[in-house]
C-alpha atoms as a PDB file:
ATOM      1  CA  GLN A   1       0.000   0.000   0.000  1.00  0.00           C
ATOM      2  CA  VAL A   2       1.057   3.559  -0.705  1.00  0.00           C
ATOM      3  CA  GLN A   3      -0.056   6.470   1.464  1.00  0.00           C
ATOM      4  CA  LEU A   4      -0.200   9.996   0.079  1.00  0.00           C
ATOM      5  CA  VAL A   5      -0.828  13.198   2.022  1.00  0.00           C
ATOM      6  CA  GLU A   6      -1.240  16.530   0.247  1.00  0.00           C
ATOM      7  CA  SER A   7      -0.654  19.954   1.720  1.00  0.00           C
ATOM      8  CA  GLY A   8      -0.149  23.526   0.581  1.00  0.00           C
ATOM      9  CA  GLY A   9      -3.566  24.433  -0.742  1.00  0.00           C
ATOM     10  CA  GLY A  10      -5.231  27.707   0.047  1.00  0.00           C
ATOM     11  CA  LEU A  11      -6.745  30.900  -1.282  1.00  0.00           C
ATOM     12  CA  VAL A  12      -4.796  32.982  -3.767  1.00  0.00           C
ATOM     13  CA  GLN A  13      -5.558  35.839  -6.132  1.00  0.00           C
ATOM     14  CA  ALA A  14      -5.483  35.347  -9.876  1.00  0.00           C
ATOM     15  CA  GLY A  15      -1.916  35.588 -11.109  1.00  0.00           C
ATOM     16  CA  GLY A  16      -0.518  34.336  -7.835  1.00  0.00           C
ATOM     17  CA  SER A  17       1.347  31.158  -6.982  1.00  0.00           C
ATOM     18  CA  LEU A  18       1.060  28.157  -4.701  1.00  0.00           C
ATOM     19  CA  ARG A  19       3.208  25.099  -4.146  1.00  0.00           C
ATOM     20  CA  LEU A  20       1.520  21.848  -3.275  1.00  0.00           C
ATOM     21  CA  SER A  21       3.374  19.038  -1.541  1.00  0.00           C
ATOM     22  CA  CYS A  22       2.631  15.334  -1.426  1.00  0.00           C
ATOM     23  CA  ALA A  23       4.289  13.212   1.241  1.00  0.00           C
ATOM     24  CA  VAL A  24       4.708   9.608   0.122  1.00  0.00           C
ATOM     25  CA  SER A  25       4.954   6.653   2.479  1.00  0.00           C
ATOM     26  CA  GLY A  26       4.346   2.929   2.505  1.00  0.00           C
ATOM     27  CA  ARG A  27       5.421   0.486  -0.145  1.00  0.00           C
ATOM     28  CA  THR A  28       6.910   2.411  -3.052  1.00  0.00           C
ATOM     29  CA  PHE A  29       9.038  -0.362  -4.537  1.00  0.00           C
ATOM     30  CA  ASP A  30       6.710  -0.912  -7.482  1.00  0.00           C
ATOM     31  CA  MET A  31       5.654   2.710  -7.900  1.00  0.00           C
ATOM     32  CA  ASN A  32       6.634   4.220 -11.238  1.00  0.00           C
ATOM     33  CA  THR A  33       4.509   7.326 -11.725  1.00  0.00           C
ATOM     34  CA  MET A  34       3.282  10.133  -9.493  1.00  0.00           C
ATOM     35  CA  GLY A  35       0.577  12.463 -10.661  1.00  0.00           C
ATOM     36  CA  TRP A  36      -1.489  15.467  -9.704  1.00  0.00           C
ATOM     37  CA  LEU A  37      -5.156  15.517 -10.593  1.00  0.00           C
ATOM     38  CA  ARG A  38      -7.953  17.895  -9.713  1.00  0.00           C
ATOM     39  CA  GLN A  39     -11.688  17.761  -9.259  1.00  0.00           C
ATOM     40  CA  ALA A  40     -14.143  20.619  -9.612  1.00  0.00           C
ATOM     41  CA  PRO A  41     -17.864  20.863 -10.363  1.00  0.00           C
ATOM     42  CA  GLY A  42     -18.540  20.882 -14.079  1.00  0.00           C
ATOM     43  CA  LYS A  43     -15.028  19.794 -14.998  1.00  0.00           C
ATOM     44  CA  ASP A  44     -14.402  16.371 -16.525  1.00  0.00           C
ATOM     45  CA  ARG A  45     -10.680  16.475 -17.294  1.00  0.00           C
ATOM     46  CA  PRO A  46      -8.950  15.874 -13.965  1.00  0.00           C
ATOM     47  CA  PHE A  47      -5.395  15.273 -15.142  1.00  0.00           C
ATOM     48  CA  VAL A  48      -2.916  18.024 -14.284  1.00  0.00           C
ATOM     49  CA  ALA A  49       0.619  16.646 -14.375  1.00  0.00           C
ATOM     50  CA  ALA A  50       2.661  13.494 -13.851  1.00  0.00           C
ATOM     51  CA  ILE A  51       6.281  12.573 -13.286  1.00  0.00           C
ATOM     52  CA  SER A  52       8.326   9.397 -13.424  1.00  0.00           C
ATOM     53  CA  TRP A  53       9.388   8.434  -9.906  1.00  0.00           C
ATOM     54  CA  ARG A  54      12.856   7.276 -10.914  1.00  0.00           C
ATOM     55  CA  GLY A  55      13.451   9.042 -14.204  1.00  0.00           C
ATOM     56  CA  LYS A  56      13.018  12.658 -15.204  1.00  0.00           C
ATOM     57  CA  SER A  57      10.128  12.471 -17.631  1.00  0.00           C
ATOM     58  CA  THR A  58       7.138  14.709 -17.025  1.00  0.00           C
ATOM     59  CA  THR A  59       3.887  15.452 -18.769  1.00  0.00           C
ATOM     60  CA  TYR A  60       1.286  18.190 -18.369  1.00  0.00           C
ATOM     61  CA  ALA A  61      -2.255  18.940 -19.341  1.00  0.00           C
ATOM     62  CA  ASP A  62      -2.457  21.597 -22.035  1.00  0.00           C
ATOM     63  CA  SER A  63      -4.417  23.844 -19.694  1.00  0.00           C
ATOM     64  CA  VAL A  64      -1.513  24.110 -17.229  1.00  0.00           C
ATOM     65  CA  ASN A  65       1.515  23.614 -19.448  1.00  0.00           C
ATOM     66  CA  GLY A  66       3.920  26.499 -19.007  1.00  0.00           C
ATOM     67  CA  ARG A  67       2.361  27.554 -15.706  1.00  0.00           C
ATOM     68  CA  PHE A  68       2.678  24.482 -13.496  1.00  0.00           C
ATOM     69  CA  THR A  69       5.773  22.431 -12.732  1.00  0.00           C
ATOM     70  CA  ILE A  70       5.800  18.980 -11.182  1.00  0.00           C
ATOM     71  CA  SER A  71       8.920  17.853  -9.365  1.00  0.00           C
ATOM     72  CA  ARG A  72      10.044  15.310  -6.810  1.00  0.00           C
ATOM     73  CA  ASP A  73      12.576  14.709  -4.082  1.00  0.00           C
ATOM     74  CA  ASN A  74      13.063  10.977  -3.715  1.00  0.00           C
ATOM     75  CA  ALA A  75      15.228  11.345  -0.602  1.00  0.00           C
ATOM     76  CA  LYS A  76      12.397  13.211   1.123  1.00  0.00           C
ATOM     77  CA  LYS A  77       9.786  11.045  -0.597  1.00  0.00           C
ATOM     78  CA  THR A  78       7.883  14.132  -1.599  1.00  0.00           C
ATOM     79  CA  VAL A  79       6.268  15.262  -4.836  1.00  0.00           C
ATOM     80  CA  TYR A  80       5.604  18.935  -5.536  1.00  0.00           C
ATOM     81  CA  LEU A  81       3.377  20.924  -7.822  1.00  0.00           C
ATOM     82  CA  GLN A  82       4.493  24.505  -8.306  1.00  0.00           C
ATOM     83  CA  MET A  83       1.553  26.492  -9.638  1.00  0.00           C
ATOM     84  CA  ASN A  84       2.234  29.918 -11.122  1.00  0.00           C
ATOM     85  CA  SER A  85       0.011  32.405 -12.936  1.00  0.00           C
ATOM     86  CA  LEU A  86      -3.025  30.860 -11.332  1.00  0.00           C
ATOM     87  CA  LYS A  87      -6.406  31.422 -12.924  1.00  0.00           C
ATOM     88  CA  PRO A  88      -9.899  31.178 -11.414  1.00  0.00           C
ATOM     89  CA  GLU A  89     -10.515  28.093 -13.544  1.00  0.00           C
ATOM     90  CA  ASP A  90      -7.716  26.361 -11.636  1.00  0.00           C
ATOM     91  CA  THR A  91      -9.955  26.322  -8.569  1.00  0.00           C
ATOM     92  CA  ALA A  92     -10.403  22.692  -7.543  1.00  0.00           C
ATOM     93  CA  VAL A  93      -9.519  20.044  -5.037  1.00  0.00           C
ATOM     94  CA  TYR A  94      -6.062  18.822  -5.976  1.00  0.00           C
ATOM     95  CA  TYR A  95      -5.111  15.202  -5.417  1.00  0.00           C
ATOM     96  CA  CYS A  96      -1.775  13.480  -5.396  1.00  0.00           C
ATOM     97  CA  ALA A  97      -1.926  10.004  -6.915  1.00  0.00           C
ATOM     98  CA  SER A  98       0.379   7.126  -7.764  1.00  0.00           C
ATOM     99  CA  THR A  99       0.427   4.110 -10.038  1.00  0.00           C
ATOM    100  CA  PRO A 100       2.800   1.249 -10.847  1.00  0.00           C
ATOM    101  CA  GLN A 101       2.176   1.984 -14.521  1.00  0.00           C
ATOM    102  CA  SER A 102       4.953   3.717 -16.403  1.00  0.00           C
ATOM    103  CA  LEU A 103       4.526   7.325 -17.465  1.00  0.00           C
ATOM    104  CA  GLY A 104       3.073   7.329 -20.952  1.00  0.00           C
ATOM    105  CA  ARG A 105       1.649   3.854 -20.486  1.00  0.00           C
ATOM    106  CA  ILE A 106      -1.170   4.680 -18.081  1.00  0.00           C
ATOM    107  CA  THR A 107      -4.359   2.994 -19.211  1.00  0.00           C
ATOM    108  CA  ARG A 108      -6.086   2.002 -15.970  1.00  0.00           C
ATOM    109  CA  GLY A 109      -5.997   5.227 -13.989  1.00  0.00           C
ATOM    110  CA  TYR A 110      -4.209   5.815 -10.704  1.00  0.00           C
ATOM    111  CA  GLU A 111      -4.358   3.278  -7.887  1.00  0.00           C
ATOM    112  CA  TYR A 112      -3.539   5.338  -4.804  1.00  0.00           C
ATOM    113  CA  TRP A 113      -4.870   8.769  -3.930  1.00  0.00           C
ATOM    114  CA  GLY A 114      -4.372  11.319  -1.209  1.00  0.00           C
ATOM    115  CA  GLN A 115      -7.178  13.087   0.617  1.00  0.00           C
ATOM    116  CA  GLY A 116      -6.955  16.206  -1.526  1.00  0.00           C
ATOM    117  CA  THR A 117      -6.180  19.832  -0.802  1.00  0.00           C
ATOM    118  CA  GLN A 118      -8.390  22.760  -1.789  1.00  0.00           C
ATOM    119  CA  VAL A 119      -7.029  25.421  -4.110  1.00  0.00           C
ATOM    120  CA  THR A 120      -9.193  28.490  -4.608  1.00  0.00           C
ATOM    121  CA  VAL A 121      -8.208  31.234  -7.030  1.00  0.00           C
ATOM    122  CA  SER A 122     -10.127  34.475  -6.707  1.00  0.00           C
ATOM    123  CA  SER A 123     -10.671  36.955  -9.509  1.00  0.00           C
END
């Protein structure tokens, strides 16, 4: 089992920045990909960003590409999402998630999820 705990959410004005953190614990031996996804009413595309746990490959949703950066610190077992130039449409509950599937080969969704952290961007 993998346990994920998000933190760093909050209220920010449009154009501002936040950095989300995801603390990873439990069995990570088979974990290959960490991702950030978000959920908001009326939105049906939850994917935000993902990163290979051992490599350096990353991928981003078009809606956040160039504004958000996903990174990791394996020694600290922490994944980050740096969010810059935030827009009101970024308002959502953000979830950290993991999967043993390789980045670019994800077909079954993510297996493990954190509890989520609220990000609210005001206009």
